[in-house]
Amino acid sequence: MPAFPCFSYNLSRRTLLLLALIIAAPGKLAAQSCPDMTPWLSLAADDDSWVTIESQLTPLMSRCLQDSNYFALLGAAQLNNGRLGSALESLERALLLNPDNGGAQIDYAQALFLQGQLFSALAMNEKLLARNDVPQDVRNLLQQRQQSWQSMTRQTGFLAEILAGHDNNLNSAPSPSQITLTLSGDSVVLPLNPEYQPVSGPYLNMRLAARYRQLTPQNQHNAILEVRGRVSEDRSSDMAQIDLRYAFIHPGSPLSWQASTAVNNLFYGGSPLYTATEAGGQIRMGGLSGCTPFLVAAAQHQLFHEQSRLNAVEGKLGIGGHCALNGASSQQVSAELSLLGNHPMHGNRPGGDRRGWQMTVDWQQPVGQGQLLVQLSHTRLQDSRGYNPLLADGAQRWLRRTYGLFQYSRPLNERLTLQLNLYRQYQGSNLELFRSTDATAELGVRYTF
């Protein structure tokens, strides 16, 4: 019946009007009190007439409650006028009265797509293609729409990023220039070798990433491969990282959940440092006022290639929440509180078991023409036994680590984004060797394709 104005392949009004007349099943005749829709069908050939059509059809509703063609045309007008909720209601009424109303099926598929119900839209469009009374030119356009929507179920994207910056501690060295050792019960102060003191200087950060997402009616599959690198004049602190992640997501209401796994390889100073293998999961629950609480758990195996006694298994168990501020997806805040545990694979690791907790807060807010991301984190860890007899007379080590990240990104065009990162970290400890600070500032661009 109605034309399909939102069709992305510019299907002409006259073609769709013809389609409506051809493939709309005859069904029962409308009640005599409901006027013939033909005058409004002719008016629908003009793109600017949809407001007029809706205003003229709305007062007729009480006379056309049993007319499928009336609700199909009213739904098309509402769809063209941007009233998606009303259009869905009218088109559903048209199909309840006549499930074979071809014009209503065309518009209903588009309305479902605009509402985000991709697979329901695909099913309705496929139902149209299964009909044997659709003209070939219209069938071709419906097939193009089906292919376009189907392509959205498999998405591949690539990212390249380059940032130049300055770091006041490229080698993650301790801040004190000297440490205190305990020798035969006496404290002895020794200066640190210059190569173990912080190295400051410029650096270049590079990142390449490939992302793949596949959607199914019930689930979602995400895979990410990232390669990162940092180079500077201090070659001994150059880093490279290869990260592969996969997530299986099952959305639902009131519960949704995901399971994930990851493998991370870190190279430092040109040599492999460690490989981490991780598995985890998350459960999200329906919340109130735009907030979603969640539970998270993860386990990670840490393999150090040059120092096997540092090999360990680390566990994490946490709770948190994610909120959209003022109902806007661009304004978000999330918080997570987690318990941490790290158990060595070998009994001779300094400090033994390590336990603690971590609190993180993320805040995202539009600023000007860009987006500001603020991330704050605080971690506390405690060893189960003395770290080393030479350090504080064998005291158990504790760590307090706090960092803040301020990131501002602004799109320059559809693919290119300008990015500014400011990062600050402070680590305190009862052992001087583990006290450090780090501050970086970097500016660069991100390109997606």
C-alpha positions as a Markdown table, in Angstrom:
| # | Residue | x | y | z |
|---|---|---|---|---|
| 1 | Met | 0.0 | 0.0 | 0.0 |
| 2 | Pro | 2.1 | 2.9 | 1.2 |
| 3 | Ala | 5.3 | 4.0 | -0.5 |
| 4 | Phe | 8.6 | 3.3 | 1.2 |
| 5 | Pro | 10.2 | 6.7 | 1.7 |
| 6 | Cys | 13.0 | 5.6 | 4.0 |
| 7 | Phe | 14.3 | 2.9 | 1.6 |
| 8 | Ser | 18.0 | 3.5 | 1.2 |
| 9 | Tyr | 18.2 | 2.6 | -2.4 |
| 10 | Asn | 15.8 | 5.4 | -3.6 |
| 11 | Leu | 13.0 | 3.1 | -4.6 |
| 12 | Ser | 10.6 | 5.5 | -6.5 |
| 13 | Arg | 7.2 | 6.4 | -5.0 |
| 14 | Arg | 5.4 | 5.2 | -8.1 |
| 15 | Thr | 7.1 | 1.9 | -8.1 |
| 16 | Leu | 6.1 | 1.3 | -4.5 |
| 17 | Leu | 2.6 | 2.5 | -5.1 |
| 18 | Leu | 2.4 | 0.0 | -7.9 |
| 19 | Leu | 3.9 | -2.7 | -5.6 |
| 20 | Ala | 1.3 | -1.9 | -3.0 |
| 21 | Leu | -1.5 | -2.4 | -5.5 |
| 22 | Ile | 0.0 | -5.6 | -6.8 |
| 23 | Ile | 1.2 | -7.5 | -3.8 |
| 24 | Ala | -1.4 | -6.3 | -1.2 |
| 25 | Ala | -3.7 | -9.3 | -0.8 |
| 26 | Pro | -7.3 | -8.4 | -1.6 |
| 27 | Gly | -8.7 | -9.6 | 1.7 |
| 28 | Lys | -12.1 | -8.3 | 2.8 |
| 29 | Leu | -13.5 | -5.0 | 1.6 |
| 30 | Ala | -13.1 | -2.2 | 4.1 |
| 31 | Ala | -16.1 | -0.9 | 6.0 |
| 32 | Gln | -18.2 | 1.4 | 3.8 |
| 33 | Ser | -17.6 | 4.2 | 6.2 |
| 34 | Cys | -13.9 | 4.2 | 5.5 |
| 35 | Pro | -13.0 | 6.1 | 2.4 |
| 36 | Asp | -10.9 | 4.7 | -0.5 |
| 37 | Met | -7.2 | 5.3 | 0.0 |
| 38 | Thr | -6.4 | 5.9 | -3.7 |
| 39 | Pro | -6.4 | 9.7 | -3.5 |
| 40 | Trp | -3.9 | 9.6 | -0.7 |
| 41 | Leu | -1.8 | 7.1 | -2.5 |
| 42 | Ser | -1.6 | 9.5 | -5.4 |
| 43 | Leu | -0.6 | 12.3 | -3.1 |
| 44 | Ala | 2.1 | 10.1 | -1.6 |
| 45 | Ala | 4.1 | 10.3 | -4.8 |
| 46 | Asp | 5.2 | 13.8 | -3.6 |
| 47 | Asp | 7.9 | 13.6 | -1.0 |
| 48 | Asp | 6.6 | 16.8 | 0.7 |
| 49 | Ser | 3.1 | 15.5 | 1.2 |
| 50 | Trp | 3.5 | 13.2 | 4.2 |
| 51 | Val | 2.6 | 15.7 | 6.8 |
| 52 | Thr | -0.5 | 16.6 | 4.9 |
| 53 | Ile | -1.4 | 12.9 | 4.5 |
| 54 | Glu | -1.0 | 12.1 | 8.2 |
| 55 | Ser | -3.0 | 15.2 | 9.3 |
| 56 | Gln | -5.8 | 14.1 | 6.9 |
| 57 | Leu | -5.8 | 10.4 | 7.8 |
| 58 | Thr | -5.6 | 10.8 | 11.6 |
| 59 | Pro | -9.2 | 12.1 | 12.0 |
| 60 | Leu | -10.5 | 9.1 | 10.0 |
| 61 | Met | -9.2 | 6.4 | 12.4 |
| 62 | Ser | -12.6 | 5.8 | 14.1 |
| 63 | Arg | -14.1 | 5.0 | 10.7 |
| 64 | Cys | -11.2 | 2.8 | 9.5 |
| 65 | Leu | -10.5 | 0.6 | 12.5 |
| 66 | Gln | -10.8 | -2.5 | 10.3 |
| 67 | Asp | -9.0 | -1.3 | 7.2 |
| 68 | Ser | -5.5 | -2.7 | 6.8 |
| 69 | Asn | -4.7 | -0.3 | 3.9 |
| 70 | Tyr | -5.6 | 2.7 | 6.0 |
| 71 | Phe | -3.2 | 1.8 | 8.8 |
| 72 | Ala | -0.5 | 0.9 | 6.3 |
| 73 | Leu | -0.7 | 4.3 | 4.7 |
| 74 | Leu | -0.9 | 6.1 | 8.0 |
| 75 | Gly | 2.2 | 4.2 | 9.2 |
| 76 | Ala | 4.1 | 5.2 | 6.1 |
| 77 | Ala | 3.3 | 8.8 | 6.7 |
| 78 | Gln | 4.3 | 8.6 | 10.4 |
| 79 | Leu | 7.5 | 6.9 | 9.4 |
| 80 | Asn | 8.4 | 9.6 | 6.9 |
| 81 | Asn | 7.6 | 12.3 | 9.5 |
| 82 | Gly | 10.0 | 10.8 | 12.0 |
| 83 | Arg | 7.4 | 9.4 | 14.4 |
| 84 | Leu | 8.9 | 5.9 | 14.7 |
| 85 | Gly | 6.9 | 4.7 | 17.7 |
| 86 | Ser | 3.6 | 5.7 | 16.1 |
| 87 | Ala | 4.6 | 4.2 | 12.8 |
| 88 | Leu | 5.4 | 0.9 | 14.4 |
| 89 | Glu | 2.0 | 0.8 | 16.1 |
| 90 | Ser | 0.1 | 1.6 | 12.9 |
| 91 | Leu | 2.0 | -0.8 | 10.7 |
| 92 | Glu | 1.6 | -3.6 | 13.3 |
| 93 | Arg | -2.2 | -2.9 | 13.3 |
| 94 | Ala | -2.2 | -3.1 | 9.5 |
| 95 | Leu | -0.5 | -6.5 | 9.5 |
| 96 | Leu | -2.8 | -7.8 | 12.2 |
| 97 | Leu | -5.7 | -6.9 | 10.0 |
| 98 | Asn | -4.0 | -8.4 | 6.9 |
| 99 | Pro | -0.7 | -10.3 | 7.4 |
| 100 | Asp | -0.2 | -10.3 | 3.6 |
| 101 | Asn | -0.3 | -6.5 | 3.1 |
| 102 | Gly | 2.9 | -6.1 | 1.1 |
| 103 | Gly | 3.2 | -2.4 | 1.4 |
| 104 | Ala | 2.9 | -2.6 | 5.2 |
| 105 | Gln | 5.5 | -5.3 | 5.3 |
| 106 | Ile | 8.0 | -3.1 | 3.4 |
| 107 | Asp | 7.6 | -0.2 | 5.7 |
| 108 | Tyr | 7.5 | -2.4 | 8.8 |
| 109 | Ala | 10.9 | -3.9 | 8.0 |
| 110 | Gln | 12.4 | -0.4 | 7.7 |
| 111 | Ala | 10.8 | 0.7 | 11.0 |
| 112 | Leu | 12.2 | -2.4 | 12.8 |
| 113 | Phe | 15.6 | -1.6 | 11.3 |
| 114 | Leu | 15.5 | 2.1 | 12.5 |
| 115 | Gln | 14.5 | 0.9 | 16.0 |
| 116 | Gly | 17.6 | -1.3 | 16.1 |
| 117 | Gln | 15.9 | -4.7 | 15.6 |
| 118 | Leu | 18.2 | -5.8 | 12.9 |
| 119 | Phe | 17.3 | -9.4 | 12.8 |
| 120 | Ser | 13.6 | -8.9 | 13.0 |
| 121 | Ala | 14.0 | -6.5 | 10.0 |
| 122 | Leu | 16.0 | -9.1 | 8.1 |
| 123 | Ala | 13.3 | -11.7 | 8.8 |
| 124 | Met | 10.5 | -9.5 | 7.5 |
| 125 | Asn | 12.5 | -8.5 | 4.4 |
| 126 | Glu | 13.3 | -12.2 | 3.7 |
| 127 | Lys | 9.5 | -12.9 | 4.0 |
| 128 | Leu | 8.9 | -10.3 | 1.3 |
| 129 | Leu | 11.6 | -11.9 | -1.0 |
| 130 | Ala | 9.8 | -15.2 | -0.6 |
| 131 | Arg | 6.7 | -13.9 | -2.2 |
| 132 | Asn | 6.1 | -14.7 | -5.8 |
| 133 | Asp | 4.1 | -11.6 | -6.6 |
| 134 | Val | 6.8 | -9.0 | -6.3 |
| 135 | Pro | 7.9 | -7.3 | -9.5 |
| 136 | Gln | 11.5 | -8.0 | -10.5 |
| 137 | Asp | 12.7 | -4.4 | -10.2 |
| 138 | Val | 11.3 | -4.2 | -6.7 |
| 139 | Arg | 12.7 | -7.6 | -5.8 |
| 140 | Asn | 16.2 | -6.4 | -6.9 |
| 141 | Leu | 16.0 | -3.4 | -4.6 |
| 142 | Leu | 14.7 | -5.6 | -1.7 |
| 143 | Gln | 17.7 | -7.9 | -2.3 |
| 144 | Gln | 20.0 | -5.0 | -2.1 |
| 145 | Arg | 18.5 | -4.0 | 1.2 |
| 146 | Gln | 18.8 | -7.5 | 2.5 |
| 147 | Gln | 22.5 | -7.6 | 1.5 |
| 148 | Ser | 23.1 | -4.2 | 3.1 |
| 149 | Trp | 21.5 | -5.2 | 6.4 |
| 150 | Gln | 23.1 | -8.7 | 6.3 |
| 151 | Ser | 26.5 | -7.0 | 6.0 |
| 152 | Met | 25.9 | -5.3 | 9.3 |
| 153 | Thr | 26.0 | -8.7 | 11.1 |
| 154 | Arg | 29.7 | -9.0 | 10.2 |
| 155 | Gln | 31.8 | -5.9 | 10.8 |
| 156 | Thr | 35.6 | -5.6 | 10.3 |
| 157 | Gly | 37.5 | -2.5 | 11.2 |
| 158 | Phe | 41.1 | -1.4 | 11.4 |
| 159 | Leu | 42.9 | 1.3 | 13.4 |
| 160 | Ala | 46.3 | 3.0 | 13.2 |
| 161 | Glu | 47.5 | 5.4 | 15.8 |
| 162 | Ile | 50.7 | 7.4 | 16.3 |
| 163 | Leu | 51.5 | 9.6 | 19.3 |
| 164 | Ala | 54.5 | 11.6 | 20.2 |
| 165 | Gly | 55.1 | 12.4 | 23.8 |
| 166 | His | 57.5 | 12.9 | 26.7 |
| 167 | Asp | 57.9 | 10.6 | 29.7 |
| 168 | Asn | 59.9 | 11.5 | 32.9 |
| 169 | Asn | 60.5 | 7.8 | 33.7 |
| 170 | Leu | 60.9 | 5.8 | 30.5 |
| 171 | Asn | 62.5 | 2.8 | 32.3 |
| 172 | Ser | 60.0 | 2.6 | 35.2 |
| 173 | Ala | 62.9 | 3.1 | 37.7 |
| 174 | Pro | 62.5 | 3.8 | 41.4 |
| 175 | Ser | 62.3 | 7.5 | 42.4 |
| 176 | Pro | 64.9 | 7.5 | 45.2 |
| 177 | Ser | 68.5 | 8.0 | 44.2 |
| 178 | Gln | 69.6 | 5.9 | 47.1 |
| 179 | Ile | 68.3 | 3.0 | 49.1 |
| 180 | Thr | 68.8 | 1.7 | 52.6 |
| 181 | Leu | 70.0 | -1.8 | 53.2 |
| 182 | Thr | 70.1 | -3.8 | 56.4 |
| 183 | Leu | 73.5 | -5.5 | 56.9 |
| 184 | Ser | 74.2 | -7.4 | 60.1 |
| 185 | Gly | 71.4 | -5.4 | 61.8 |
| 186 | Asp | 72.7 | -2.1 | 60.8 |
| 187 | Ser | 71.3 | 0.3 | 58.2 |
| 188 | Val | 73.5 | 1.2 | 55.3 |
| 189 | Val | 72.6 | 3.9 | 52.7 |
| 190 | Leu | 73.8 | 3.1 | 49.2 |
| 191 | Pro | 73.4 | 5.3 | 46.0 |
| 192 | Leu | 71.6 | 3.6 | 43.1 |
| 193 | Asn | 73.6 | 3.0 | 39.9 |
| 194 | Pro | 72.7 | 5.7 | 37.4 |
| 195 | Glu | 71.3 | 3.0 | 35.0 |
| 196 | Tyr | 68.7 | 2.1 | 37.6 |
| 197 | Gln | 67.5 | 5.7 | 38.0 |
| 198 | Pro | 64.7 | 7.3 | 36.0 |
| 199 | Val | 65.4 | 8.2 | 32.4 |
| 200 | Ser | 63.5 | 11.2 | 31.0 |
| 201 | Gly | 63.0 | 11.9 | 27.3 |
| 202 | Pro | 60.7 | 12.0 | 24.3 |
| 203 | Tyr | 59.2 | 8.9 | 22.7 |
| 204 | Leu | 57.0 | 7.7 | 19.9 |
| 205 | Asn | 54.0 | 5.4 | 20.5 |
| 206 | Met | 52.4 | 3.4 | 17.7 |
| 207 | Arg | 49.4 | 1.1 | 17.6 |
| 208 | Leu | 47.8 | -1.1 | 14.9 |
| 209 | Ala | 44.5 | -2.9 | 15.6 |
| 210 | Ala | 42.2 | -5.1 | 13.7 |
| 211 | Arg | 38.6 | -5.7 | 15.0 |
| 212 | Tyr | 36.0 | -8.2 | 14.0 |
| 213 | Arg | 32.4 | -8.4 | 15.2 |
| 214 | Gln | 29.8 | -10.9 | 14.3 |
| 215 | Leu | 26.1 | -10.6 | 15.4 |
| 216 | Thr | 23.6 | -13.4 | 15.6 |
| 217 | Pro | 20.0 | -13.2 | 16.8 |
| 218 | Gln | 21.0 | -14.3 | 20.3 |
| 219 | Asn | 24.7 | -13.6 | 20.7 |
| 220 | Gln | 27.7 | -11.5 | 19.6 |
| 221 | His | 31.3 | -12.4 | 18.9 |
| 222 | Asn | 34.1 | -9.9 | 19.2 |
| 223 | Ala | 37.8 | -10.4 | 18.3 |
| 224 | Ile | 40.6 | -7.9 | 18.6 |
| 225 | Leu | 44.2 | -8.1 | 17.6 |
| 226 | Glu | 46.5 | -5.2 | 18.6 |
| 227 | Val | 50.2 | -4.5 | 18.1 |
| 228 | Arg | 51.7 | -1.7 | 20.1 |
| 229 | Gly | 55.2 | -0.3 | 20.2 |
| 230 | Arg | 57.1 | 2.5 | 22.0 |
| 231 | Val | 60.5 | 3.7 | 20.9 |
| 232 | Ser | 62.8 | 6.4 | 22.4 |
| 233 | Glu | 66.4 | 7.3 | 22.6 |
| 234 | Asp | 66.7 | 5.0 | 25.6 |
| 235 | Arg | 66.7 | 1.8 | 23.6 |
| 236 | Ser | 66.9 | -0.4 | 26.7 |
| 237 | Ser | 63.4 | 0.7 | 27.6 |
| 238 | Asp | 61.7 | 0.2 | 24.2 |
| 239 | Met | 58.6 | -1.8 | 24.4 |
| 240 | Ala | 56.4 | -3.9 | 22.0 |
| 241 | Gln | 53.2 | -5.6 | 22.9 |
| 242 | Ile | 51.0 | -8.1 | 21.0 |
| 243 | Asp | 47.5 | -8.6 | 22.4 |
| 244 | Leu | 44.8 | -11.0 | 21.1 |
| 245 | Arg | 41.3 | -10.9 | 22.7 |
| 246 | Tyr | 38.0 | -12.7 | 22.1 |
| 247 | Ala | 34.7 | -12.1 | 23.8 |
| 248 | Phe | 31.4 | -14.0 | 23.5 |
| 249 | Ile | 28.5 | -11.8 | 24.5 |
| 250 | His | 25.0 | -12.9 | 25.3 |
| 251 | Pro | 22.7 | -9.9 | 25.7 |
| 252 | Gly | 19.4 | -10.3 | 27.5 |
| 253 | Ser | 17.0 | -8.9 | 30.0 |
| 254 | Pro | 17.2 | -8.6 | 32.9 |
| 255 | Leu | 20.6 | -10.5 | 32.7 |
| 256 | Ser | 23.3 | -10.3 | 30.1 |
| 257 | Trp | 26.7 | -12.0 | 30.3 |
| 258 | Gln | 29.9 | -12.4 | 28.5 |
| 259 | Ala | 32.9 | -14.7 | 28.5 |
| 260 | Ser | 36.3 | -13.6 | 27.3 |
| 261 | Thr | 39.8 | -14.8 | 26.8 |
| 262 | Ala | 43.1 | -13.1 | 26.0 |
| 263 | Val | 46.8 | -13.7 | 25.3 |
| 264 | Asn | 49.3 | -10.9 | 25.8 |
| 265 | Asn | 53.0 | -10.8 | 24.9 |
| 266 | Leu | 55.3 | -8.1 | 26.2 |
| 267 | Phe | 58.8 | -7.4 | 24.9 |
| 268 | Tyr | 61.1 | -5.0 | 26.8 |
| 269 | Gly | 64.4 | -3.8 | 25.5 |
| 270 | Gly | 64.2 | -6.1 | 22.5 |
| 271 | Ser | 63.7 | -9.3 | 24.6 |
| 272 | Pro | 60.5 | -11.1 | 25.6 |
| 273 | Leu | 59.6 | -10.2 | 29.1 |
| 274 | Tyr | 56.4 | -12.1 | 29.9 |
| 275 | Thr | 53.3 | -13.8 | 28.4 |
| 276 | Ala | 50.0 | -13.5 | 30.1 |
| 277 | Thr | 47.0 | -15.8 | 29.3 |
| 278 | Glu | 43.7 | -14.7 | 30.7 |
| 279 | Ala | 40.1 | -16.0 | 31.0 |
| 280 | Gly | 37.2 | -14.1 | 32.5 |
| 281 | Gly | 33.5 | -13.3 | 32.5 |
| 282 | Gln | 31.0 | -10.6 | 33.4 |
| 283 | Ile | 27.4 | -10.6 | 34.3 |
| 284 | Arg | 25.3 | -7.4 | 33.9 |
| 285 | Met | 21.9 | -7.0 | 35.6 |
| 286 | Gly | 19.0 | -4.7 | 34.8 |
| 287 | Gly | 19.2 | -1.5 | 36.7 |
| 288 | Leu | 17.3 | 1.6 | 37.5 |
| 289 | Ser | 17.7 | 5.2 | 36.3 |
| 290 | Gly | 20.0 | 4.4 | 33.5 |
| 291 | Cys | 22.5 | 2.4 | 35.7 |
| 292 | Thr | 23.6 | -1.2 | 35.2 |
| 293 | Pro | 25.3 | -3.1 | 38.0 |
| 294 | Phe | 27.7 | -5.9 | 37.1 |
| 295 | Leu | 29.9 | -8.7 | 38.5 |
| 296 | Val | 33.3 | -9.5 | 37.0 |
| 297 | Ala | 35.8 | -12.3 | 37.5 |
| 298 | Ala | 39.1 | -13.1 | 35.8 |
| 299 | Ala | 42.1 | -15.5 | 36.1 |
| 300 | Gln | 45.5 | -14.9 | 34.5 |
| 301 | His | 48.5 | -17.0 | 34.2 |
| 302 | Gln | 51.8 | -15.0 | 34.1 |
| 303 | Leu | 54.9 | -16.5 | 32.5 |
| 304 | Phe | 58.2 | -14.6 | 32.8 |
| 305 | His | 60.6 | -15.8 | 30.2 |
| 306 | Glu | 63.9 | -14.8 | 31.9 |
| 307 | Gln | 62.9 | -15.2 | 35.6 |
| 308 | Ser | 60.8 | -18.3 | 36.1 |
| 309 | Arg | 60.5 | -17.8 | 39.8 |
| 310 | Leu | 58.2 | -14.8 | 39.2 |
| 311 | Asn | 55.7 | -17.0 | 37.3 |
| 312 | Ala | 52.3 | -16.7 | 39.0 |
| 313 | Val | 48.5 | -17.1 | 38.7 |
| 314 | Glu | 46.5 | -14.0 | 39.5 |
| 315 | Gly | 42.8 | -13.8 | 40.2 |
| 316 | Lys | 40.3 | -11.0 | 40.3 |
| 317 | Leu | 36.7 | -10.8 | 41.6 |
| 318 | Gly | 34.8 | -7.5 | 41.5 |
| 319 | Ile | 31.5 | -5.6 | 41.5 |
| 320 | Gly | 30.7 | -2.4 | 39.7 |
| 321 | Gly | 28.2 | -0.2 | 38.0 |
| 322 | His | 27.8 | 1.7 | 34.7 |
| 323 | Cys | 25.5 | 4.7 | 34.4 |
| 324 | Ala | 24.5 | 6.9 | 31.4 |
| 325 | Leu | 24.2 | 10.4 | 32.8 |
| 326 | Asn | 21.1 | 12.4 | 31.9 |
| 327 | Gly | 20.1 | 9.5 | 29.7 |
| 328 | Ala | 22.8 | 10.3 | 27.1 |
| 329 | Ser | 25.1 | 7.6 | 25.8 |
| 330 | Ser | 27.9 | 10.2 | 25.4 |
| 331 | Gln | 27.9 | 11.0 | 29.1 |
| 332 | Gln | 28.9 | 7.9 | 31.1 |
| 333 | Val | 30.4 | 7.0 | 34.4 |
| 334 | Ser | 31.4 | 3.6 | 35.6 |
| 335 | Ala | 33.1 | 2.3 | 38.8 |
| 336 | Glu | 34.5 | -1.0 | 39.8 |
| 337 | Leu | 35.8 | -2.4 | 43.1 |
| 338 | Ser | 37.8 | -5.7 | 42.9 |
| 339 | Leu | 39.6 | -8.1 | 45.2 |
| 340 | Leu | 43.0 | -9.2 | 43.9 |
| 341 | Gly | 45.1 | -12.3 | 44.6 |
| 342 | Asn | 48.5 | -13.3 | 43.1 |
| 343 | His | 49.9 | -16.8 | 43.9 |
| 344 | Pro | 53.4 | -17.7 | 42.8 |
| 345 | Met | 54.0 | -20.9 | 40.8 |
| 346 | His | 57.2 | -21.5 | 42.7 |
| 347 | Gly | 57.6 | -21.1 | 46.4 |
| 348 | Asn | 60.8 | -19.1 | 46.3 |
| 349 | Arg | 59.3 | -15.9 | 44.8 |
| 350 | Pro | 60.3 | -12.9 | 47.0 |
| 351 | Gly | 57.3 | -11.8 | 49.1 |
| 352 | Gly | 55.3 | -15.0 | 48.5 |
| 353 | Asp | 51.5 | -14.5 | 47.9 |
| 354 | Arg | 50.2 | -11.1 | 47.2 |
| 355 | Arg | 46.7 | -9.9 | 48.0 |
| 356 | Gly | 44.9 | -6.6 | 47.8 |
| 357 | Trp | 42.1 | -4.6 | 46.2 |
| 358 | Gln | 41.6 | -2.1 | 43.4 |
| 359 | Met | 39.2 | 0.7 | 42.7 |
| 360 | Thr | 38.7 | 2.3 | 39.3 |
| 361 | Val | 36.4 | 5.0 | 38.1 |
| 362 | Asp | 35.9 | 6.1 | 34.5 |
| 363 | Trp | 34.0 | 9.2 | 33.4 |
| 364 | Gln | 33.2 | 10.2 | 29.8 |
| 365 | Gln | 31.9 | 13.6 | 28.9 |
| 366 | Pro | 31.5 | 15.6 | 25.7 |
| 367 | Val | 33.6 | 18.8 | 25.7 |
| 368 | Gly | 33.4 | 21.2 | 22.9 |
| 369 | Gln | 33.5 | 19.3 | 19.6 |
| 370 | Gly | 35.3 | 16.3 | 21.2 |
| 371 | Gln | 35.1 | 13.8 | 24.0 |
| 372 | Leu | 36.9 | 13.8 | 27.4 |
| 373 | Leu | 37.7 | 10.6 | 29.2 |
| 374 | Val | 38.9 | 10.6 | 32.8 |
| 375 | Gln | 40.2 | 7.4 | 34.4 |
| 376 | Leu | 41.2 | 7.1 | 38.0 |
| 377 | Ser | 42.6 | 4.0 | 39.7 |
| 378 | His | 43.9 | 3.1 | 43.2 |
| 379 | Thr | 45.4 | -0.3 | 44.1 |
| 380 | Arg | 46.7 | -1.7 | 47.4 |
| 381 | Leu | 48.8 | -4.8 | 47.6 |
| 382 | Gln | 50.4 | -6.7 | 50.5 |
| 383 | Asp | 52.9 | -9.5 | 50.4 |
| 384 | Ser | 52.4 | -12.5 | 52.7 |
| 385 | Arg | 56.0 | -12.7 | 53.8 |
| 386 | Gly | 59.2 | -10.7 | 53.9 |
| 387 | Tyr | 60.5 | -9.6 | 50.6 |
| 388 | Asn | 64.3 | -9.6 | 51.2 |
| 389 | Pro | 66.4 | -9.7 | 54.4 |
| 390 | Leu | 68.5 | -6.8 | 53.0 |
| 391 | Leu | 65.4 | -4.5 | 52.6 |
| 392 | Ala | 63.9 | -3.1 | 55.9 |
| 393 | Asp | 65.2 | -6.1 | 57.8 |
| 394 | Gly | 63.0 | -8.5 | 55.8 |
| 395 | Ala | 59.7 | -6.6 | 56.2 |
| 396 | Gln | 56.6 | -7.6 | 54.3 |
| 397 | Arg | 56.3 | -5.3 | 51.3 |
| 398 | Trp | 53.2 | -3.2 | 50.7 |
| 399 | Leu | 52.4 | -1.2 | 47.6 |
| 400 | Arg | 50.0 | 1.7 | 47.1 |
| 401 | Arg | 49.6 | 2.6 | 43.4 |
| 402 | Thr | 47.5 | 5.5 | 42.1 |
| 403 | Tyr | 47.2 | 6.7 | 38.6 |
| 404 | Gly | 45.1 | 9.2 | 36.6 |
| 405 | Leu | 44.5 | 9.4 | 32.8 |
| 406 | Phe | 43.0 | 12.4 | 31.1 |
| 407 | Gln | 42.3 | 11.8 | 27.4 |
| 408 | Tyr | 40.7 | 14.2 | 25.0 |
| 409 | Ser | 39.8 | 13.2 | 21.5 |
| 410 | Arg | 38.3 | 15.3 | 18.7 |
| 411 | Pro | 37.3 | 14.1 | 15.3 |
| 412 | Leu | 39.0 | 16.0 | 12.4 |
| 413 | Asn | 37.0 | 14.1 | 9.8 |
| 414 | Glu | 35.1 | 10.9 | 9.4 |
| 415 | Arg | 38.2 | 8.7 | 9.9 |
| 416 | Leu | 40.8 | 10.9 | 11.5 |
| 417 | Thr | 40.8 | 11.9 | 15.2 |
| 418 | Leu | 43.1 | 14.1 | 17.1 |
| 419 | Gln | 44.1 | 12.7 | 20.5 |
| 420 | Leu | 45.7 | 14.2 | 23.6 |
| 421 | Asn | 46.7 | 12.0 | 26.6 |
| 422 | Leu | 48.0 | 13.1 | 30.0 |
| 423 | Tyr | 49.0 | 10.4 | 32.4 |
| 424 | Arg | 50.3 | 10.5 | 36.0 |
| 425 | Gln | 51.2 | 7.6 | 38.3 |
| 426 | Tyr | 52.5 | 7.4 | 41.8 |
| 427 | Gln | 53.6 | 4.2 | 43.6 |
| 428 | Gly | 54.3 | 4.2 | 47.3 |
| 429 | Ser | 55.9 | 1.4 | 49.4 |
| 430 | Asn | 57.5 | 0.7 | 52.7 |
| 431 | Leu | 60.5 | -0.4 | 50.6 |
| 432 | Glu | 62.4 | 2.4 | 48.9 |
| 433 | Leu | 63.2 | 0.2 | 45.9 |
| 434 | Phe | 59.5 | 0.2 | 44.9 |
| 435 | Arg | 58.7 | 3.9 | 45.2 |
| 436 | Ser | 58.3 | 5.5 | 41.9 |
| 437 | Thr | 56.5 | 8.3 | 39.9 |
| 438 | Asp | 55.7 | 8.6 | 36.2 |
| 439 | Ala | 54.2 | 11.4 | 34.2 |
| 440 | Thr | 53.6 | 11.4 | 30.4 |
| 441 | Ala | 52.1 | 13.8 | 27.9 |
| 442 | Glu | 51.4 | 12.8 | 24.3 |
| 443 | Leu | 49.7 | 14.1 | 21.3 |
| 444 | Gly | 48.9 | 12.4 | 18.0 |
| 445 | Val | 46.2 | 11.1 | 15.6 |
| 446 | Arg | 44.1 | 8.0 | 15.2 |
| 447 | Tyr | 43.0 | 6.8 | 11.8 |
| 448 | Thr | 40.2 | 4.2 | 11.4 |
| 449 | Phe | 39.4 | 2.3 | 8.2 |
